[in-house]
Coordinates of C-alpha atoms and ligand atoms in Angstrom, one line a residue:
X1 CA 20.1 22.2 13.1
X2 CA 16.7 22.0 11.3
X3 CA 17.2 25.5 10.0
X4 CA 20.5 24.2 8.1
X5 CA 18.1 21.2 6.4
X6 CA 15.8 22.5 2.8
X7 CA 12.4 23.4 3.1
X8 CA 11.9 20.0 1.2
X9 CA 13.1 18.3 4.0
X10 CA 11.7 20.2 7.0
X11 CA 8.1 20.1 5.7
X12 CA 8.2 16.5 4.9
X13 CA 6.5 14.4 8.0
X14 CA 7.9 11.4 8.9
X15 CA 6.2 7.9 7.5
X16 CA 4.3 7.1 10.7
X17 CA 4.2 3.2 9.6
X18 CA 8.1 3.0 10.1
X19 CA 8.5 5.4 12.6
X20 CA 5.6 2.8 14.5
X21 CA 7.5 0.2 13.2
X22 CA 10.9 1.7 14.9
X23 CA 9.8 2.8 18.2
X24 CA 8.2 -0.6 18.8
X25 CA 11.6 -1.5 17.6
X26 CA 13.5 0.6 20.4
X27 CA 10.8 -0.8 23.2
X28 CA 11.5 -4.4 22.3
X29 CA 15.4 -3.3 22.3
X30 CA 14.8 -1.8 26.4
X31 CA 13.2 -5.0 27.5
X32 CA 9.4 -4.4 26.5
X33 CA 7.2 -7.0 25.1
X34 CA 5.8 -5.4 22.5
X35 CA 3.1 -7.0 19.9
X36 CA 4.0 -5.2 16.5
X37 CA 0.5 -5.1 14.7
X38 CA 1.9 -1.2 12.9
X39 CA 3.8 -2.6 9.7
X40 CA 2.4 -4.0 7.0
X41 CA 4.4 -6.7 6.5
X42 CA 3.7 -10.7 6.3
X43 CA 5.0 -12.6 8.7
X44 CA 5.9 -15.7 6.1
X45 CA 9.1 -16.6 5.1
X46 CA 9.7 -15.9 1.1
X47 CA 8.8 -18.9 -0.6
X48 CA 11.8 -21.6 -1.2
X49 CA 11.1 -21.5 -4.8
X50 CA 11.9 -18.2 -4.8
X51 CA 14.6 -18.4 -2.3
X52 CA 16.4 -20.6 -4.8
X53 CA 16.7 -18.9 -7.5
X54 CA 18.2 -16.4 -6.0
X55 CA 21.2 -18.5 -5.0
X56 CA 21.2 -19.7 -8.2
X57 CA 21.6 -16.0 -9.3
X58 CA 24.2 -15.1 -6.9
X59 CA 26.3 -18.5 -7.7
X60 CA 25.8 -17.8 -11.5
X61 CA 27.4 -14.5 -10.8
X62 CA 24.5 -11.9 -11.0
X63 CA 26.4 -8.9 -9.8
X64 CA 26.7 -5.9 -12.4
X65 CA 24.6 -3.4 -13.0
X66 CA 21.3 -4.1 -14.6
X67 CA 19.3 -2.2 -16.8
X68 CA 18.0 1.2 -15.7
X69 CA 14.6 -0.3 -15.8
X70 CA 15.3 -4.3 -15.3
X71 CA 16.2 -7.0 -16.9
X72 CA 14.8 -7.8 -20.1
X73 CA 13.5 -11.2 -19.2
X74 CA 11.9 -9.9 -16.0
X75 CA 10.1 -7.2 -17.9
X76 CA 9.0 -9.6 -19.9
X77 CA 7.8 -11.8 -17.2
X78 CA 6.1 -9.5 -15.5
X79 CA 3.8 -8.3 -18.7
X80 CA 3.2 -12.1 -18.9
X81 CA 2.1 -11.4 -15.1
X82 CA -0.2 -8.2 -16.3
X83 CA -2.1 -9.9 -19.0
X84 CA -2.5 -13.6 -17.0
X85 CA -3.6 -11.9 -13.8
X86 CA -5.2 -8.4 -14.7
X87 CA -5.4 -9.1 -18.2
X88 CA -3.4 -5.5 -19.2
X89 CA -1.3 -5.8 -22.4
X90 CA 1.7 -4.3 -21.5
X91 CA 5.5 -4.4 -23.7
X92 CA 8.4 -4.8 -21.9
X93 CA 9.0 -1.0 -23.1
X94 CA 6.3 -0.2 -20.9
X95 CA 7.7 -1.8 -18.2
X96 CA 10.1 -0.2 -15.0
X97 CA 11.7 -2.1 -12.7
X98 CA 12.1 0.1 -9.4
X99 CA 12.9 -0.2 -5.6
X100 CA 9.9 -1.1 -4.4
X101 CA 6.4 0.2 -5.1
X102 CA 7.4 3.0 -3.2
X103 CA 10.2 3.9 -5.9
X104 CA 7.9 3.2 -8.2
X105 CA 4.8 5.7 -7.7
X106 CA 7.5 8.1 -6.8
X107 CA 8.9 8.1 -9.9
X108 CA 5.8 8.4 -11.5
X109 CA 5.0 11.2 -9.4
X110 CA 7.9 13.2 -10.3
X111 CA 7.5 12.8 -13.6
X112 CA 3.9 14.1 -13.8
X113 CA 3.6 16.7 -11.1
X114 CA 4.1 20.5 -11.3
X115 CA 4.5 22.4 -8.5
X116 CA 0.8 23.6 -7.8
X117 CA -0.7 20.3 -9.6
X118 CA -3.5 18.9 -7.4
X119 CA -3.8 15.3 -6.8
X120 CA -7.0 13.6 -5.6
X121 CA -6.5 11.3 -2.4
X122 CA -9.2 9.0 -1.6
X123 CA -9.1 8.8 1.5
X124 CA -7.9 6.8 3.6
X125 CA -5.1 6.8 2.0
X126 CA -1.3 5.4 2.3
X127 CA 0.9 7.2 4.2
X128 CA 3.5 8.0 1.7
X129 CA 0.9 9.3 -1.2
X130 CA 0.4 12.5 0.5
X131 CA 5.0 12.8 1.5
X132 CA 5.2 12.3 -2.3
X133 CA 2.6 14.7 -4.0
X134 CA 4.1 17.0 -1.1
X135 CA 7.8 16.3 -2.3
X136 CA 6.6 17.0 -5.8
X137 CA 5.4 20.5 -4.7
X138 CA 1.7 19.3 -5.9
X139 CA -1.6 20.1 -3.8
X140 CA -3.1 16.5 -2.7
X141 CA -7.2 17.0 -2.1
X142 CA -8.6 14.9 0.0
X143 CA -11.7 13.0 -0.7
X144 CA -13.7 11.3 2.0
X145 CA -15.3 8.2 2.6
X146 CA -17.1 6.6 5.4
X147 CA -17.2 3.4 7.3
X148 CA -20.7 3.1 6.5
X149 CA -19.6 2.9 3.1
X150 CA -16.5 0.4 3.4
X151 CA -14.1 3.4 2.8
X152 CA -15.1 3.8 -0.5
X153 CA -15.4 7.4 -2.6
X154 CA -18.5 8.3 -4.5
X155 CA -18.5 9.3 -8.2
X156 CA -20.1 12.3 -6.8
X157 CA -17.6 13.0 -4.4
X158 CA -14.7 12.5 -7.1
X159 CA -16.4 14.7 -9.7
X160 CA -16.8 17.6 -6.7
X161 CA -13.0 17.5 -6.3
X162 CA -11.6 17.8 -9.8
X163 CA -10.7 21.6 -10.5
X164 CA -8.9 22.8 -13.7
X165 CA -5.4 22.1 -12.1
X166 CA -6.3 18.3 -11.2
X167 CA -3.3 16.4 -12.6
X168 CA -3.5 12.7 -11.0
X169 CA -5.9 10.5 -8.6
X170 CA -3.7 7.9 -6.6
X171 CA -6.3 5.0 -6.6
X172 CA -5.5 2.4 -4.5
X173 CA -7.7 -1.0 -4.3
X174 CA -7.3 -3.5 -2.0
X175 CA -6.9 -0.3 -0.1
X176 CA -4.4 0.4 2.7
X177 CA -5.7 1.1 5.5
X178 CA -8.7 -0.2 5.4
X179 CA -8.6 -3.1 3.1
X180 CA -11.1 -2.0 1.4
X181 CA -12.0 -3.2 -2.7
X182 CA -13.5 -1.2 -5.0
X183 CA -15.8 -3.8 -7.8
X184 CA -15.3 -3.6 -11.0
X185 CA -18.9 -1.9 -11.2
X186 CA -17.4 1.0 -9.0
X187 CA -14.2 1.2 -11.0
X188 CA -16.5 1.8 -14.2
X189 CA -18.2 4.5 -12.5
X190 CA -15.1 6.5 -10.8
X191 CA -13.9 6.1 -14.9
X192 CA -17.1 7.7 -16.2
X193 CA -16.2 10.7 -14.1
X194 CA -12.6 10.9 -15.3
X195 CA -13.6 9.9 -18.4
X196 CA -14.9 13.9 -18.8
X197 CA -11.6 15.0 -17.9
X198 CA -8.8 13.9 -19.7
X199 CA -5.6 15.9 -17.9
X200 CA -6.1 13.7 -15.1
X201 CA -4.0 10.2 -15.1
X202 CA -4.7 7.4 -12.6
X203 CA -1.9 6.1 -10.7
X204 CA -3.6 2.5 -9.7
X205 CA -1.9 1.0 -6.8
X206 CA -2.6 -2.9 -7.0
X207 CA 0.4 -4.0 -4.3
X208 CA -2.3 -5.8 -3.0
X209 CA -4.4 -7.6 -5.7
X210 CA -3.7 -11.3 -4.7
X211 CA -5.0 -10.7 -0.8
X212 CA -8.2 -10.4 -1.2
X213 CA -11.0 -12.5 0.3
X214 CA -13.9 -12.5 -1.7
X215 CA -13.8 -11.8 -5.2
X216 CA -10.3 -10.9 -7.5
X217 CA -9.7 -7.4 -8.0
X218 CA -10.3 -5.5 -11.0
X219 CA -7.8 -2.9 -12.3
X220 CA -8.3 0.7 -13.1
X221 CA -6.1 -0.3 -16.8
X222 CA -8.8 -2.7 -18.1
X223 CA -11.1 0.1 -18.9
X224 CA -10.5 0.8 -22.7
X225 CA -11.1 4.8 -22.1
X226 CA -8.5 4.6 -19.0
X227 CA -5.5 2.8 -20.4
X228 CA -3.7 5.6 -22.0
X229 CA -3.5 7.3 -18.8
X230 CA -3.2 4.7 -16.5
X231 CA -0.1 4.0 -14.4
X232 CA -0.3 0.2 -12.8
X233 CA 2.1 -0.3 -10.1
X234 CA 2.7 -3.2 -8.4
X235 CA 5.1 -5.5 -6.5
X236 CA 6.5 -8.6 -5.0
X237 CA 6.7 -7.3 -1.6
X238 CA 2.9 -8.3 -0.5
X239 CA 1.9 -11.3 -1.9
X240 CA 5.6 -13.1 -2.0
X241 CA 6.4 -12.0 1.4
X242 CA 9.6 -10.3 -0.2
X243 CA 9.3 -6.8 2.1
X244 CA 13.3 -6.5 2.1
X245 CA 13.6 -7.8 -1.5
X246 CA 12.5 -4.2 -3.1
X247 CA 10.9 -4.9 -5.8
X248 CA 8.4 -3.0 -7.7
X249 CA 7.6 -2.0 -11.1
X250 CA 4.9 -0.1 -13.2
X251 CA 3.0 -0.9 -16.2
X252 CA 2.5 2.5 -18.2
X253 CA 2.1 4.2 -21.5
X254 CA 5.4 4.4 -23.3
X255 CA 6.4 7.9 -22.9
X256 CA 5.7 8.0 -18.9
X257 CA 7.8 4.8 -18.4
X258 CA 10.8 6.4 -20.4
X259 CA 10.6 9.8 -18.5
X260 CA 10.7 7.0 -14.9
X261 CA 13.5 5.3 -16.2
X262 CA 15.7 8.7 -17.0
X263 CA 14.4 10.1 -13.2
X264 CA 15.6 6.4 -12.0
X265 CA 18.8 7.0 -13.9
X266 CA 19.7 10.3 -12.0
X267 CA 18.6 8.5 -8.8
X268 CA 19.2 5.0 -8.1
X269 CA 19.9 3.1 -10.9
X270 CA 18.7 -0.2 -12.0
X271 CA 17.2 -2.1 -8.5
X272 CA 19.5 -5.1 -7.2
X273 CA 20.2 -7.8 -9.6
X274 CA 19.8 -11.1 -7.7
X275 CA 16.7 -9.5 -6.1
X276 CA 15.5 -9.3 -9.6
X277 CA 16.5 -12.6 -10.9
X278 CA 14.5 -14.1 -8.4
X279 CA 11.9 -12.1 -9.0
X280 CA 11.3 -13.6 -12.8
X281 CA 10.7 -17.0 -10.8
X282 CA 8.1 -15.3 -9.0
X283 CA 5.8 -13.2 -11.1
X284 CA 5.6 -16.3 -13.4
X285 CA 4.8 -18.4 -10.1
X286 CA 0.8 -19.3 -10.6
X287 CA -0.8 -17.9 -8.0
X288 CA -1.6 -20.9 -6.3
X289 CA 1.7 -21.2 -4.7
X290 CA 1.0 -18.5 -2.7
X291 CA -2.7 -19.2 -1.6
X292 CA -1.5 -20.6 1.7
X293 CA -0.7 -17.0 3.0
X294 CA -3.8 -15.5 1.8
X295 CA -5.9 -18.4 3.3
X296 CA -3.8 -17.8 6.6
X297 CA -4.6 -14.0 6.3
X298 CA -8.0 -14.6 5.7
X299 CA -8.3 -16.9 8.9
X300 CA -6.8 -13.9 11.0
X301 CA -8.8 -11.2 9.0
X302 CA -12.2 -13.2 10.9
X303 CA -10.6 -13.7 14.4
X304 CA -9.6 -10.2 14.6
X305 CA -12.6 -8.5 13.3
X306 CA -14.8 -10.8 15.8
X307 CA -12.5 -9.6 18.5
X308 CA -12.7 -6.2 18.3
X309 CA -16.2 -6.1 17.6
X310 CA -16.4 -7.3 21.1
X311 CA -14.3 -4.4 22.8
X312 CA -16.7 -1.6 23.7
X313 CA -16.6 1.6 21.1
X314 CA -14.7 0.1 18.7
X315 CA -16.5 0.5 15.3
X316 CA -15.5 -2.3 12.7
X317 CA -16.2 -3.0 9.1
X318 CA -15.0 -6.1 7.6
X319 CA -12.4 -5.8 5.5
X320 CA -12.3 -7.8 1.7
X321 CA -8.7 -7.7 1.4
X322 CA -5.0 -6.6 2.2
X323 CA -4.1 -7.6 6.0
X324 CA -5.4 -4.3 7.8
X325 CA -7.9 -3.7 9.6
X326 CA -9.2 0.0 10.1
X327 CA -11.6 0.7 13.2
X328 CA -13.4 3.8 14.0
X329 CA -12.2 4.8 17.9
X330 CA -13.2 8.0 17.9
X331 CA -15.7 7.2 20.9
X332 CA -12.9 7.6 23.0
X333 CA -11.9 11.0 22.4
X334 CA -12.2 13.1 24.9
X335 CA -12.1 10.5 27.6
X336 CA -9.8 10.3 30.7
X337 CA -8.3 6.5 30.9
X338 CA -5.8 4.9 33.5
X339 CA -4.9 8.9 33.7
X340 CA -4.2 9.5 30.5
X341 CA -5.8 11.9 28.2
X342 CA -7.0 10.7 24.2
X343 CA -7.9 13.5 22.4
X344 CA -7.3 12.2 19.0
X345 CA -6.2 9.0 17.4
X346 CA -2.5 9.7 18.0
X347 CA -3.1 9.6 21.4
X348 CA -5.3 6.4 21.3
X349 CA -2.2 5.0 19.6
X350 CA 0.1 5.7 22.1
X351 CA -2.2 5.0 24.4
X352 CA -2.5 1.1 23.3
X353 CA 2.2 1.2 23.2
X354 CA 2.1 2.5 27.0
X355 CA -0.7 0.8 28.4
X356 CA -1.6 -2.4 26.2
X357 CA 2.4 -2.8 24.7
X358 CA 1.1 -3.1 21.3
X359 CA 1.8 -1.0 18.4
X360 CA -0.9 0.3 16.1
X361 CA -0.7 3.4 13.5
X362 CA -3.0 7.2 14.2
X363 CA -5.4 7.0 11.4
X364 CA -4.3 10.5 11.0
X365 CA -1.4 10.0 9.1
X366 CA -3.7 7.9 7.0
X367 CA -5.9 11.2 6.8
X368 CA -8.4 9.8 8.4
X369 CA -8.5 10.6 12.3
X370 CA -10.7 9.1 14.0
X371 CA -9.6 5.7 13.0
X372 CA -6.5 3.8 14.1
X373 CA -4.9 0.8 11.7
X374 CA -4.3 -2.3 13.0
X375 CA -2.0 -4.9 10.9
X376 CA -2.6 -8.5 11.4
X377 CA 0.2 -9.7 9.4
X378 CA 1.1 -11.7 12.5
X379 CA 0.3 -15.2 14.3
X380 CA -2.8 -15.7 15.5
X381 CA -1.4 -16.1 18.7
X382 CA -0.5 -12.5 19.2
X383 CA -3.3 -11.3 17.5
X384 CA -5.5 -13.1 20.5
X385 CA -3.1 -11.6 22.7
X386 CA -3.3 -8.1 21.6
X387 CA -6.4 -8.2 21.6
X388 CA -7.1 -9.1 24.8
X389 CA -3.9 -6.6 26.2
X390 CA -5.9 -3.9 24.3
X391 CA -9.2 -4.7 26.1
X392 CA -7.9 -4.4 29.4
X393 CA -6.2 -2.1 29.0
X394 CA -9.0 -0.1 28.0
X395 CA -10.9 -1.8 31.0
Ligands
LIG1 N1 3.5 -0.3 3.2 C1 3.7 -0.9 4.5 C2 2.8 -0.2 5.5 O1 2.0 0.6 5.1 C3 5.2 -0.8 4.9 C4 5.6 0.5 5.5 C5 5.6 1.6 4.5 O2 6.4 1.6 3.6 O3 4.8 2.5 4.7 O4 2.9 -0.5 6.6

């Protein structure tokens, strides 16, 4: 019946991290004991704080409609959030409250993009970037980076990839996959390149600013040149543990945040009010209260990198942030194990569901293929474990 379904729809691929997440999903369901290390998603509860006030919401009788863009009070919150944490002055009318971070660069997107736009992907990048710019009829370029280099682009390599029709970059630092985070030194001099070009906006992807291991992120929106074409987007999902919550919103100049709350307004509406009330608790949370996960994800971060350092053609950089890690496995292509064939990462993937029963995600849907992503958003008990299935089954 494909031939029935748009164009839009038929040249769309499928988002590999659910359809990971889904099939390890339908193993578990046959009997299977599958370790799920594909989803990026922690494995904490949402804090009780949080938790609370969102019974207090739902008992205070939260449930009409909210604003197209969010409550007043949680925009609010959340440019107390931007100028505390990232120190980004933001007004509420600046502010959109969306479905997740995934509503909310999609928004964005179609509101910027013309068909035949280009967008720059560093790359790796998340799987969804490339499905958006795609849905949006836009070009995404590819720019890429190295292990060697901690995943990170060049100002060389940026300035080689802007053209005339260059409309957007999708930055994205701590970086999934590969956890990687750009310092603010780096930042400054991706900006000097854009700096030149002043068509191109910068849709800065911080989801994951409070995991980081080392040092605090910076964001692209500090930079005095940048913030008039700069598009922050973040969300609770990460660092709360609020996956199923949806919450995500953007910090942008005026006009772009308008144009996402009138696409918002054709498409889904304001995003669920008790989901939002508990959000304002949240954002306004210091970021103490949720140390405990990072220092947990840290913790795994150095058990799994040691690990995998110690299985045989596994290349592994350590990664400063986010909860991924993103080794090189391209050693293996082309070899014959326990009968099967890996040509690719797709097939080292599958490889490690059949064989090891643990999910992972192709570092080709990631653009990047001869790595595979590994999430250890779990307990460090099935991290050792899948591991050690992964070695042996590798022999
Ligand atoms: N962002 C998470 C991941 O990369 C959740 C799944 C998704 O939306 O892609 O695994």
């Amino acid at each position: 019946m494909s031939n029935l379904l748009s164009d839009r729809i038929n040249s769309l691929p499928t988002s590999q991290t659910l359809a990971m997440a889904a099939k390890a999903r339908e193993l578990r369901a046959e009997g299977k004991d599958i370790i799920g290390l594909s989803l990026g998603e922690p494995d904490f509860n949402t804090p009780d704080f949080i938790k609370d006030a969102a019974i207090e919401a739902v008992n205070q009788n939260y449930n009409s409609y909210t604003p197209v863009d969010g409550y007043l009070e949680l925009k609010e919150a959340i440019c107390t959030k931007f100028k505390r944490d990232n120190n980004l002055d933001y007004k509420p009318n600046q502010i959109v409250v969306s479905t997740g971070a995934k509503q909310s660069i999609a928004n964005v997107a179609q509101v910027l993009l013309n068909p035949g736009d280009e967008v720059i992907l560093p790359t790796p990048y998340w799987v969804s970037y490339s499905a958006i710019a795609t849905l949006c009829e836009a070009k995404f370029v590819e720019v890429q980076s190295t292990i060697e280099n901690d995943f990170k682009i060049t100002p060389d390599q940026l300035a080689a990839a802007i053209t005339p029709k260059t409309k957007m970059i999708f930055f994205n630092s701590p970086n999934n996959p590969s956890g990687t985070i750009y310092s603010e030194e780096e930042y400054r001099a991706l900006a000097e390149v854009l700096e030149k070009h002043p068509q191109i906006y910068v849709l800065s992807d911080e989801i994951y600013e409070h995991i980081n291991y080392d040092a605090k992120p910076f964001s692209f929106g500090c930079i005095e040149s940048m913030y008039d074409r700069t598009i922050t987007v973040n969300g609770l999902a990460k660092a709360f543990a609020m996956t199923g919550w949806r919450i995500g919103y953007i910090g942008a100049p005026e006009w772009i945040a308008k144009a996402c709350t009138k696409m918002q307004g054709q498409v889904t509406s304001g995003t669920n009010c008790i989901a939002q009330r508990a959000a304002i608790t949240a954002v306004l949370a210091p970021v103490e209260n949720i140390q405990y996960m990072v220092d947990e994800f840290r913790t795994r971060r150095d058990i799994i990198v040691g690990l995998l350092k110690d299985i045989d053609g596994f290349k592994v950089n350590i990664p400063t942030g986010a909860f991924y890690v993103f080794p090189d496995i391209s050693s293996y292509f082309g070899k014959t194990i326990q009968g099967v064939t890996i040509s690719n990462a797709s097939d080292f993937a599958l490889f490690l569901l059949e064989k090891a029963n643990v999910a992972t995600v192709t570092g080709e849907a990631f653009g990047f293929p001869n790595c595979i992503r590994i999430s250890y958003a779990a307990s460090e008990e099935q991290i050792r474990e899948a591991i050690s299935r992964i070695k042996t089954a590798l022999g």
